[in-house]
PDB file of C-alpha atoms in Angstrom:
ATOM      1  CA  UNK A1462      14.196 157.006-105.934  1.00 85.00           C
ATOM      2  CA  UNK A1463      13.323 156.236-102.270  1.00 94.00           C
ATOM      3  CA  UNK A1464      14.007 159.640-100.337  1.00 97.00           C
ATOM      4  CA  UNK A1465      13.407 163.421-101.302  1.00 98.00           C
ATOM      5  CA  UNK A1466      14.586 165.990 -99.580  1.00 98.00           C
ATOM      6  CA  UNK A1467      12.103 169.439 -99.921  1.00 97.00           C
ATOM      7  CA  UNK A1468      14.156 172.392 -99.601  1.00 96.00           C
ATOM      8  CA  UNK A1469      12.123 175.498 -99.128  1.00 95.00           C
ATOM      9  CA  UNK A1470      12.719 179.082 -99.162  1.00 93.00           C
ATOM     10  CA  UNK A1471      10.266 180.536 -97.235  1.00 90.00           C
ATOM     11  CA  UNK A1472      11.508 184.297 -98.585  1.00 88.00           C
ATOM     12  CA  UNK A1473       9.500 183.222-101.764  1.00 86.00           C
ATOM     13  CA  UNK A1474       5.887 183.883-102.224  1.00 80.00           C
ATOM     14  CA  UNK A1475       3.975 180.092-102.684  1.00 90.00           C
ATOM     15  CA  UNK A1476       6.819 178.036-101.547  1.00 93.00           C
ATOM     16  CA  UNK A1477       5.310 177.050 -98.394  1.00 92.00           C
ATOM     17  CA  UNK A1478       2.159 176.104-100.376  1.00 93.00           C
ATOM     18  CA  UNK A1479       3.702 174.367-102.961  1.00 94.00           C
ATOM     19  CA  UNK A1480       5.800 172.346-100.699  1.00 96.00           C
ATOM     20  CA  UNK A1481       2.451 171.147 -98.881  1.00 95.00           C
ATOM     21  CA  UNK A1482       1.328 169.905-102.543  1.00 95.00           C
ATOM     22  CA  UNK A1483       4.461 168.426-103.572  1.00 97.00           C
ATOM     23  CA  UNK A1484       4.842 166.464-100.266  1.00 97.00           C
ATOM     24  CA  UNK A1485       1.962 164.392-100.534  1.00 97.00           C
ATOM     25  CA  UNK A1486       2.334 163.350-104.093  1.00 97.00           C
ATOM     26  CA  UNK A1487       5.943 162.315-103.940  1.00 97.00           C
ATOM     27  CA  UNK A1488       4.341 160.378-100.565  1.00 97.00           C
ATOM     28  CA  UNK A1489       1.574 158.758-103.032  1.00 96.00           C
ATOM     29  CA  UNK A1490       4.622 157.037-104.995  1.00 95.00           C
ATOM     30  CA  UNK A1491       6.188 155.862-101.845  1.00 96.00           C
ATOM     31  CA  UNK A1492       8.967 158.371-101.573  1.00 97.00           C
ATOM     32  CA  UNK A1493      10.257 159.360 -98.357  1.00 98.00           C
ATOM     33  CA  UNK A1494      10.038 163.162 -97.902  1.00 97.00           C
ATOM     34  CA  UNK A1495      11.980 165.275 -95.424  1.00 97.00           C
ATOM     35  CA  UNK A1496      10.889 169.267 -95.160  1.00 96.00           C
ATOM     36  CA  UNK A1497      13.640 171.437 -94.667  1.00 95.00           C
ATOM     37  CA  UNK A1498      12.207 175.078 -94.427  1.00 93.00           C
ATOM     38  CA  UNK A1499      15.123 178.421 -93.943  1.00 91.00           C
ATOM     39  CA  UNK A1500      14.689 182.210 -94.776  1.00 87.00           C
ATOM     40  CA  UNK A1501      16.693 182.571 -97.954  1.00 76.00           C
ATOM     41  CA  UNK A1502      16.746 186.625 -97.207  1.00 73.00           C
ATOM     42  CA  UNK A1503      18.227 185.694 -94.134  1.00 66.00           C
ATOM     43  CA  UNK A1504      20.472 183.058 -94.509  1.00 63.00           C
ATOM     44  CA  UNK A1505      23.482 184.712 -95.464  1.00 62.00           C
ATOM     45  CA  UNK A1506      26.332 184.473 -92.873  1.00 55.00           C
ATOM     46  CA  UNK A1507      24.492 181.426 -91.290  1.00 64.00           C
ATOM     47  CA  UNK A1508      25.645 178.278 -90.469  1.00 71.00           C
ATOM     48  CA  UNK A1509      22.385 176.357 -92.675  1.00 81.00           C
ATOM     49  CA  UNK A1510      23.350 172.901 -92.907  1.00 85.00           C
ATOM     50  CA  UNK A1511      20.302 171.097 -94.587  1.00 91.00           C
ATOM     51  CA  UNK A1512      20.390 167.334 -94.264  1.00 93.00           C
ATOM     52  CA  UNK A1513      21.574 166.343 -98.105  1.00 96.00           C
ATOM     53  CA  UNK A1514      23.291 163.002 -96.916  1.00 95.00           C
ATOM     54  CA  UNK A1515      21.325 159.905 -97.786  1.00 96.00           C
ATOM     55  CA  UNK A1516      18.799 161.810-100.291  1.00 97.00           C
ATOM     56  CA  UNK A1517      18.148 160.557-103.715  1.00 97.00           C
ATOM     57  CA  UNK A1518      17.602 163.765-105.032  1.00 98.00           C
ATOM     58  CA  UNK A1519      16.869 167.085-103.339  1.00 98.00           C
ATOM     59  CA  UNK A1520      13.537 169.721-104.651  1.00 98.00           C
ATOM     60  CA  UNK A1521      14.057 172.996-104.278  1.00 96.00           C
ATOM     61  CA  UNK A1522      11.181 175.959-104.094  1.00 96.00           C
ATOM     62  CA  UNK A1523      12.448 179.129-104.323  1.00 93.00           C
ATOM     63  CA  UNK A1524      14.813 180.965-107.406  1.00 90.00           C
ATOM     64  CA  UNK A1525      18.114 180.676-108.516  1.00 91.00           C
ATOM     65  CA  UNK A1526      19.816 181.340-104.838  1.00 92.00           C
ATOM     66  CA  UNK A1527      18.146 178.220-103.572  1.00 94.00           C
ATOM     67  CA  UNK A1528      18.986 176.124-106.226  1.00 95.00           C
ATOM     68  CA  UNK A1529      23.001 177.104-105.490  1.00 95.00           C
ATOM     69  CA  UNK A1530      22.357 176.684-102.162  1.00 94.00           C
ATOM     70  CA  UNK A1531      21.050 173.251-102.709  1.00 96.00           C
ATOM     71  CA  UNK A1532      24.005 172.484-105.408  1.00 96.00           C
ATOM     72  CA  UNK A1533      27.085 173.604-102.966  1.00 95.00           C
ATOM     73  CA  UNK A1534      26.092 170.546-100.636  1.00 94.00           C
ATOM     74  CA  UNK A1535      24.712 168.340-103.236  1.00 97.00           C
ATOM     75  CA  UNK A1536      27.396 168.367-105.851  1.00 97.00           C
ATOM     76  CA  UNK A1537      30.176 166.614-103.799  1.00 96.00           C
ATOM     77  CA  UNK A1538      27.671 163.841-103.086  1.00 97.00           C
ATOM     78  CA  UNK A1539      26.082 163.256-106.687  1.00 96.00           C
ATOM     79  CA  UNK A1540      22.443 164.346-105.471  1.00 98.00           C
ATOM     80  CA  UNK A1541      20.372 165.705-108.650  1.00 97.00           C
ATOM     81  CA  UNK A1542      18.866 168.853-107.770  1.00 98.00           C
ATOM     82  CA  UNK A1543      14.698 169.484-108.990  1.00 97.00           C
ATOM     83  CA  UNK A1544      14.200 173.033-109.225  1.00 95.00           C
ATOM     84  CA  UNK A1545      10.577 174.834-109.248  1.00 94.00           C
ATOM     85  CA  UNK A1546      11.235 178.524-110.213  1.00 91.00           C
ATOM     86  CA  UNK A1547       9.812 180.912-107.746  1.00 90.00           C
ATOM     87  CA  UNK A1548      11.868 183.561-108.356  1.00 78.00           C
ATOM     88  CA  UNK A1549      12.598 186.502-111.399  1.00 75.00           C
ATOM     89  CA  UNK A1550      15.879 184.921-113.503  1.00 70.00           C
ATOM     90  CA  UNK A1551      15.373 180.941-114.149  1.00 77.00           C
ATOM     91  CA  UNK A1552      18.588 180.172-115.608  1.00 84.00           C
ATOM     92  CA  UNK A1553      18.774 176.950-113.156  1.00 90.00           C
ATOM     93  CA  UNK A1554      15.414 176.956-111.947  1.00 87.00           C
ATOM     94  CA  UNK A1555      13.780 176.091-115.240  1.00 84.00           C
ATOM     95  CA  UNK A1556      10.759 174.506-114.277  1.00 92.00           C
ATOM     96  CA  UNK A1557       7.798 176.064-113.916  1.00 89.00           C
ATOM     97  CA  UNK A1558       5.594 176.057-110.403  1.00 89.00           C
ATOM     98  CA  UNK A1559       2.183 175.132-113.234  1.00 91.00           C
ATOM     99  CA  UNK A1560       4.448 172.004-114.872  1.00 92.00           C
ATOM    100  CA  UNK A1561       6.239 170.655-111.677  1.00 94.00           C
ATOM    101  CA  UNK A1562       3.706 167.493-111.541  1.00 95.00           C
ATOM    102  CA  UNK A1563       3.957 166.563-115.265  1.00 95.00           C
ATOM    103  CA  UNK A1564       8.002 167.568-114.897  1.00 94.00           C
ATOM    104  CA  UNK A1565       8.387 165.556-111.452  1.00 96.00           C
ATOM    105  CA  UNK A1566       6.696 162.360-113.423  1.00 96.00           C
ATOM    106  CA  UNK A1567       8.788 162.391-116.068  1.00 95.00           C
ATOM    107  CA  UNK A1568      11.987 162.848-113.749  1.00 96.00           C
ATOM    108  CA  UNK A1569      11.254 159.722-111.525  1.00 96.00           C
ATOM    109  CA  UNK A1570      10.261 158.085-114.914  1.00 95.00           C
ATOM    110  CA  UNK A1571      14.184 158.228-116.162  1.00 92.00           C
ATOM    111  CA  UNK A1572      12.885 160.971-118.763  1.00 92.00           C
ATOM    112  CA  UNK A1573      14.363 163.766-118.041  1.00 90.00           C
ATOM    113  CA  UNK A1574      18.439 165.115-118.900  1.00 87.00           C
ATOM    114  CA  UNK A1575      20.206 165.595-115.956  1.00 92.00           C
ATOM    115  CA  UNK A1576      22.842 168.738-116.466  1.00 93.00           C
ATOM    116  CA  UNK A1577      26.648 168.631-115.003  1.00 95.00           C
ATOM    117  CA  UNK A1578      27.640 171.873-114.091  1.00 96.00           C
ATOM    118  CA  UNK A1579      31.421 172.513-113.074  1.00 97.00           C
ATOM    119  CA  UNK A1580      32.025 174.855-109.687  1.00 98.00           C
ATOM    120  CA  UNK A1581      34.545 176.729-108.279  1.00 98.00           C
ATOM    121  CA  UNK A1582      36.686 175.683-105.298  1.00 98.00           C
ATOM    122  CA  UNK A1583      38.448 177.848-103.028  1.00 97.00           C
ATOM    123  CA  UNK A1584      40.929 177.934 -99.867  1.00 98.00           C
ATOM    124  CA  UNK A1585      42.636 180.702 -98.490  1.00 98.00           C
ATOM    125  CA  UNK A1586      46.112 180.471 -97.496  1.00 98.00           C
ATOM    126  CA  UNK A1587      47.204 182.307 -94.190  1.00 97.00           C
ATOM    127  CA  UNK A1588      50.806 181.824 -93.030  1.00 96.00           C
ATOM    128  CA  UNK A1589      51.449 178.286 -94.445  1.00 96.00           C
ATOM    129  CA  UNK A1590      47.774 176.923 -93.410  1.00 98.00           C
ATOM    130  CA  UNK A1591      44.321 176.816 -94.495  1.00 98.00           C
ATOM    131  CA  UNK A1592      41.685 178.819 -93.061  1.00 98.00           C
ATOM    132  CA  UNK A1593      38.632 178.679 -95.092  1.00 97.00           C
ATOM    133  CA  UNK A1594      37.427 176.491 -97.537  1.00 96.00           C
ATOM    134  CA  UNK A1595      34.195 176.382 -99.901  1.00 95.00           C
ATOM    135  CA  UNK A1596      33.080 175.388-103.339  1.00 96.00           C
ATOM    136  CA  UNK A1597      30.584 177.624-105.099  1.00 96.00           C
ATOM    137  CA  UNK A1598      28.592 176.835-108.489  1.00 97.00           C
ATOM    138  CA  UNK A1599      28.688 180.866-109.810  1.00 97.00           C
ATOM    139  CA  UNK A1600      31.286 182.429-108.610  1.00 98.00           C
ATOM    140  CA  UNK A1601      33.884 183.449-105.924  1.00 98.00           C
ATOM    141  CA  UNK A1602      34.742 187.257-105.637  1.00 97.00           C
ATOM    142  CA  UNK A1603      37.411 188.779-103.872  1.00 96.00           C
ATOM    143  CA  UNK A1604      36.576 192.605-103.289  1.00 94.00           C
ATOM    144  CA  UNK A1605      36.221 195.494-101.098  1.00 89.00           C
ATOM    145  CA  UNK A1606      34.482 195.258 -97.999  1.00 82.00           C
ATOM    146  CA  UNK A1607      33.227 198.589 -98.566  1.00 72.00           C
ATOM    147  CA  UNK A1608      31.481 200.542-101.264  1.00 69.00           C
ATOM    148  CA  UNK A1609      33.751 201.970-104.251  1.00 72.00           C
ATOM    149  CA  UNK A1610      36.685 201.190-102.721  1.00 84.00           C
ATOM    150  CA  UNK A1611      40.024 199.936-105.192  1.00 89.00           C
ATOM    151  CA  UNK A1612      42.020 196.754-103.838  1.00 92.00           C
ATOM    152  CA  UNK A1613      45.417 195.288-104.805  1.00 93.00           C
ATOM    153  CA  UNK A1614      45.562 192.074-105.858  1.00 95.00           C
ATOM    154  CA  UNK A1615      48.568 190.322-107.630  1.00 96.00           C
ATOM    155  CA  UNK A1616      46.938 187.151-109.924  1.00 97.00           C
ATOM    156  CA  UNK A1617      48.908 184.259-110.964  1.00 97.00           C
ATOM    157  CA  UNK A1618      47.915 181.110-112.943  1.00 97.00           C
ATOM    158  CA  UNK A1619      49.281 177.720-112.580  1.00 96.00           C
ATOM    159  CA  UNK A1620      52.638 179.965-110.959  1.00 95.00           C
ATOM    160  CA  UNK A1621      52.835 182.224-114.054  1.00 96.00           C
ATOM    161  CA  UNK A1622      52.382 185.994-113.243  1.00 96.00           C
ATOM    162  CA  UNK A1623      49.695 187.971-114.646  1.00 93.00           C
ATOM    163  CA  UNK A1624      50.072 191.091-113.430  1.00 91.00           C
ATOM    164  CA  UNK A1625      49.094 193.341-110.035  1.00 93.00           C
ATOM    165  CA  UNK A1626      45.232 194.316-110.348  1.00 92.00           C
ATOM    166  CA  UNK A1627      43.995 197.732-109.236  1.00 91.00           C
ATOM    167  CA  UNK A1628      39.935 197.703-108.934  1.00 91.00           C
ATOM    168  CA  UNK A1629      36.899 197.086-106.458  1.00 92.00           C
ATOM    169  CA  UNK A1630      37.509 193.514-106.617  1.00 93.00           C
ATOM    170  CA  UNK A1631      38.284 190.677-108.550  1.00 96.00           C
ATOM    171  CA  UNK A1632      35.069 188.001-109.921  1.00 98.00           C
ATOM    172  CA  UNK A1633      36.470 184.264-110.473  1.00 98.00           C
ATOM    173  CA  UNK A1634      33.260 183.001-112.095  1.00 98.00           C
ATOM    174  CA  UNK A1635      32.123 179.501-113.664  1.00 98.00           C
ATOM    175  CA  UNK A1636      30.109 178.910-117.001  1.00 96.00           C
ATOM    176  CA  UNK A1637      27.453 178.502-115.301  1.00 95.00           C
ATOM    177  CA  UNK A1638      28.127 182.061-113.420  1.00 95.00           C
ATOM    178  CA  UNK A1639      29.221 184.170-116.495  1.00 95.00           C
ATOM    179  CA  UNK A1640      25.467 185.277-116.418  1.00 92.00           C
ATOM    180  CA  UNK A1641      25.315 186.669-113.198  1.00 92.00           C
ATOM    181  CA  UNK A1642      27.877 188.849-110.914  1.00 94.00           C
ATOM    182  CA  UNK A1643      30.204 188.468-114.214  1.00 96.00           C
ATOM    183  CA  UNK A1644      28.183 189.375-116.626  1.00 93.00           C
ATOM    184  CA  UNK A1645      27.012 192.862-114.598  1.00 92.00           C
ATOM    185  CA  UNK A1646      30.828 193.309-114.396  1.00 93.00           C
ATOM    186  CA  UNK A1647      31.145 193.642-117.714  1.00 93.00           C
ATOM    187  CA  UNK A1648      32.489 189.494-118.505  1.00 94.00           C
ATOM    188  CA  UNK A1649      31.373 187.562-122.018  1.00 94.00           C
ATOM    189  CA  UNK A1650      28.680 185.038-121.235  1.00 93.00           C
ATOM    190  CA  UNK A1651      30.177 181.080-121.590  1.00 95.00           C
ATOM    191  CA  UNK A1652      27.986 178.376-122.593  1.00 92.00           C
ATOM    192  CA  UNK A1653      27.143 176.669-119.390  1.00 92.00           C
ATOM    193  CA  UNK A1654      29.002 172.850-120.437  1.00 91.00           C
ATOM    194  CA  UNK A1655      32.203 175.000-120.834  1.00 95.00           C
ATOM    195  CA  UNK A1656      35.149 173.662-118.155  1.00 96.00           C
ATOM    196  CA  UNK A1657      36.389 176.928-117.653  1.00 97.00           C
ATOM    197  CA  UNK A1658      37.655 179.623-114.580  1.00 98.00           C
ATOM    198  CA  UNK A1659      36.351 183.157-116.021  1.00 98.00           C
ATOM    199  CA  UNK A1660      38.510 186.185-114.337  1.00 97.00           C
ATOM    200  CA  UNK A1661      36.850 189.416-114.501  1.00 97.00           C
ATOM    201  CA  UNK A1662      37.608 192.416-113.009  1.00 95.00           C
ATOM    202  CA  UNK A1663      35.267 194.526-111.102  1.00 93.00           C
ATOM    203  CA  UNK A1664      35.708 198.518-112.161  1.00 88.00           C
ATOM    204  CA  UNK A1665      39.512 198.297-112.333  1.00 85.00           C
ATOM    205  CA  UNK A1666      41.665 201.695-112.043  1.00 83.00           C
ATOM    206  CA  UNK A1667      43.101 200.779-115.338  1.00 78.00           C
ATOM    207  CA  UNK A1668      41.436 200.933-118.766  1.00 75.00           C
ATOM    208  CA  UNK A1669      43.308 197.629-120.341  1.00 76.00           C
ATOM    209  CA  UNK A1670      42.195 195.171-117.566  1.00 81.00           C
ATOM    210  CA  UNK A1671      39.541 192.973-119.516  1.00 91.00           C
ATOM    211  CA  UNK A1672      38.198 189.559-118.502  1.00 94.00           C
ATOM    212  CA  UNK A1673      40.122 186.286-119.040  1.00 95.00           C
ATOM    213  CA  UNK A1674      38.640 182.842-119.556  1.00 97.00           C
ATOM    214  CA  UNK A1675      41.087 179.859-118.401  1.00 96.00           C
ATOM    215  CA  UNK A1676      40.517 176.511-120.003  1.00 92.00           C
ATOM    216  CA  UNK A1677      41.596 175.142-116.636  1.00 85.00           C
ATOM    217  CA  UNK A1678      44.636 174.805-113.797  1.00 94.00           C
ATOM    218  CA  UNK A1679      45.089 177.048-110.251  1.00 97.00           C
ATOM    219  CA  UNK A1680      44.545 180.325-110.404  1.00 98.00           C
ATOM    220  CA  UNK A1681      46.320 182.158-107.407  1.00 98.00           C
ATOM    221  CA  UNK A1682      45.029 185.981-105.779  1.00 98.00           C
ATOM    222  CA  UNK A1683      47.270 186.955-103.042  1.00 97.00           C
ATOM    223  CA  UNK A1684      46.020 189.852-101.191  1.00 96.00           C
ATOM    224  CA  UNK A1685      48.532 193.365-101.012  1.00 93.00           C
ATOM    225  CA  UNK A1686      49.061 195.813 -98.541  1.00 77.00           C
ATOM    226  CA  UNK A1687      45.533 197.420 -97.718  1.00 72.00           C
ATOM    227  CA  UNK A1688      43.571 200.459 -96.607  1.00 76.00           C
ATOM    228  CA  UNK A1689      40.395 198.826 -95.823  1.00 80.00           C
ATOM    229  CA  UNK A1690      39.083 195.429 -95.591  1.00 88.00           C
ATOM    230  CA  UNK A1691      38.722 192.259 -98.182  1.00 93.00           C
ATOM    231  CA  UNK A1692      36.427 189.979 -97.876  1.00 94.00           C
ATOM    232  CA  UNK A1693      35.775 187.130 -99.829  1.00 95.00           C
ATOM    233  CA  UNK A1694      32.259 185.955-100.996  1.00 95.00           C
ATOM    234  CA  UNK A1695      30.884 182.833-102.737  1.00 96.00           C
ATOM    235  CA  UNK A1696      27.792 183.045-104.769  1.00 95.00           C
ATOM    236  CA  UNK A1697      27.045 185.698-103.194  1.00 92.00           C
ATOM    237  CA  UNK A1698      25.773 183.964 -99.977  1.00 92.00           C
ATOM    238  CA  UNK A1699      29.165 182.672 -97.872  1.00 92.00           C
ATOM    239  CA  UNK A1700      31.757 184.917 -96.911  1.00 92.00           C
ATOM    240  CA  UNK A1701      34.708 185.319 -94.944  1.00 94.00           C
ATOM    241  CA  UNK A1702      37.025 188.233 -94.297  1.00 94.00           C
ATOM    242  CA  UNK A1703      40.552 188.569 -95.507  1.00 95.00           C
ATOM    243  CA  UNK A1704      43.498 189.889 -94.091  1.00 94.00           C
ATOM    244  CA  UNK A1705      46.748 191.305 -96.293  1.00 93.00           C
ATOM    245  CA  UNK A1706      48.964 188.708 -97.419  1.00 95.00           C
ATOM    246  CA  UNK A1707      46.460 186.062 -97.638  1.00 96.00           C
ATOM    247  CA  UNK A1708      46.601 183.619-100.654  1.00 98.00           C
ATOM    248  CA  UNK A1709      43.407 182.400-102.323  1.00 98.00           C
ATOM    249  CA  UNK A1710      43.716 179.291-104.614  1.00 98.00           C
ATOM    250  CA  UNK A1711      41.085 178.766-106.867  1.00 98.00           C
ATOM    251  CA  UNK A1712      40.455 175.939-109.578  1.00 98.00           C
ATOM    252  CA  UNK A1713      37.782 173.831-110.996  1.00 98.00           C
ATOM    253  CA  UNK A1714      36.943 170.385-108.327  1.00 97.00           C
ATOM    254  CA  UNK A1715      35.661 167.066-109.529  1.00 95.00           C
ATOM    255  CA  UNK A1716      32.476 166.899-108.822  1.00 96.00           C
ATOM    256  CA  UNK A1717      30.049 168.459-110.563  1.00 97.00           C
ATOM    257  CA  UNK A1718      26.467 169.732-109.684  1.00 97.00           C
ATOM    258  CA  UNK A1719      23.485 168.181-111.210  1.00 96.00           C
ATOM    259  CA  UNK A1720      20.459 169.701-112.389  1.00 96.00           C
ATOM    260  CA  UNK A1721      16.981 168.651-113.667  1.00 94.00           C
ATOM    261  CA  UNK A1722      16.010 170.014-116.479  1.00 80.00           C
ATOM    262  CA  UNK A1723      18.219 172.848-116.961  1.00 79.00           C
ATOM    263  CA  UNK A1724      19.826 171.863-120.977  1.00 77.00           C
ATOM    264  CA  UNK A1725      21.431 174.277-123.451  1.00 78.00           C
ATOM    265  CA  UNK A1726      17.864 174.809-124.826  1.00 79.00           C
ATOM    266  CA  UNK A1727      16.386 176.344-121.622  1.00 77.00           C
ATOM    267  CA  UNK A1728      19.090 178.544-121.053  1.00 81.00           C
ATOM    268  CA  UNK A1729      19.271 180.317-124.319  1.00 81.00           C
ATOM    269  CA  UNK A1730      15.919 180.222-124.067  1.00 79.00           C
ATOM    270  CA  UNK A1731      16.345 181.945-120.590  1.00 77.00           C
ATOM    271  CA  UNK A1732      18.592 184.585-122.633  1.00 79.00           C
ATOM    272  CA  UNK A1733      16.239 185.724-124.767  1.00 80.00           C
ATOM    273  CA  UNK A1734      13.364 185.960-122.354  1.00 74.00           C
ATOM    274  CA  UNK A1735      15.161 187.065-119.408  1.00 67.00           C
ATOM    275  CA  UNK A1736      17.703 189.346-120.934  1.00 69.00           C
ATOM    276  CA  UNK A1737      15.828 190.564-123.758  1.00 71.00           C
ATOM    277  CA  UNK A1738      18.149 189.016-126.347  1.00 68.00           C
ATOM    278  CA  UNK A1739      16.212 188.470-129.098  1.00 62.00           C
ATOM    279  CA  UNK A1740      17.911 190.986-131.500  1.00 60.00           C
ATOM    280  CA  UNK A1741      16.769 193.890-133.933  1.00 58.00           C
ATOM    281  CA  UNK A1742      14.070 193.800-136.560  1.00 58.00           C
ATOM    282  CA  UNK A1743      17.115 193.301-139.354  1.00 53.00           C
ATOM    283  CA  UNK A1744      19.464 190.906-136.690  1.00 51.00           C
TER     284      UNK A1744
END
């Protein structure tokens, strides 16, 4: 390990801080470090472009967000991602900001599991060409641009049909994401080293839409006629606005994101502690 980028959301209390700790020790081993600082409140609908190629692995200070925002450019080039939790949740930034030295040592000792997480890719489809592209590690909804408002959306998968959908929006979400957007939707949680597309629907008109989990393939959402604007979102933190007729193809890319630290243990762990599911006095 010979270069580090330090990605810091400045939106987080003690990030700047930390990141003047961390700096210097990773310097002390003879680690290159390059500081990239952005405003993570901020950020969305931003062209932030942090310099990932060339970096060993990548640190991030700041919550969950960051660490997706660190894992949308670092996936396609096989960077690890280090995460220090400043933020509420901690289902991918599991390490503490008190254990980050002791945690950082063992990392750049070969000690510590790294943890492949499968994303979502997306491109919509307007009149024969390609218009927008991304790759997101939760999720990728299609939905209203505007509050409460129902959308039509026909869904097929790998060609096959499923039916027209009727509701606020449609959530495409990844193992990883089935405990976010999805799971507020009303979607099953998925053990995060599950290769799977999870399709939930978000307050649909009809009673017998429920959530579908897709081992893998395409899924296809074309976009009916509207009233009022579609967008698209990814993670919640890149969009782009969709007009009717447009085809979105979703499916599950090759690369995978890497994370330090963040095993099967720490995120049941992160179930229990975060969501309060620890059961009755009799479960």
């Amino acid at each position: 390990m010979k270069k580090c980028l330090l990605l810091v959301n400045s939106y987080k209390a003690d990030s700047v801080e930390m990141a003047q700790k961390i700096k210097p020790y990773l310097e002390s081993r003879s680690i290159e470090v390059e500081v990239f600082t952005y405003d993570g409140k901020h950020a969305q609908n931003k062209n932030i472009e942090p310099p990932f190629e060339g970096m060993d692995f990548v640190v991030t200070l700041g919550g969950d967000g960051t660490v997706l925002f660190a894992s949308r450019g670092c996936a396609p080039l096989g960077i690890p991602v280090f995460a220090v939790n400043l933020g509420e949740f901690g289902f991918l930034a599991s390490i503490s900001k008190d254990s980050w030295q002791h945690e950082l040592e063992q990392f750049l000792a070969g000690n510590k599991k790294l943890s492949s997480r499968y994303m979502v890719s997306c491109r919509v489809i307007r009149d024969g060409k390609t218009v927008f592209q991304g790759r997101g590690m939760n999720d990728v909804t299609v939905a209203s641009s505007g509050a409460s408002r129902l959308v039509n959306l026909n869904v097929y998968h790998d060609g096959a049909f499923l039916g027209p959908f009727k509701a606020n929006g449609l959530i495409v979400a990844t193992a990883t994401g089935s405990t976010a957007y999805s799971a507020a939707a009303g979607g099953p949680i998925l053990c995060p080293s599950v290769k799977a597309l999870l399709l939930t629907p978000i307050s649909s008109f009809s009673l017998s839409a429920r959530p579908i989990v897709f081992a893998d393939g395409m899924l296809e959402i074309r976009v009916m006629a509207e009233r009022y604007p579609v967008d698209i979102s990814i993670d919640g933190q890149v969009g782009f606005d969709l007009e009717q007729d447009d085809i979105i193809e979703l499916e599950i890319p090759e690369c995978c994101a890497r994370l330090v630290g963040a095993t099967e243990n720490t995120f049941y762990a992160a179930l229990q502690s975060k969501l309060n599911w620890s059961g009755g006095p009799r479960a």
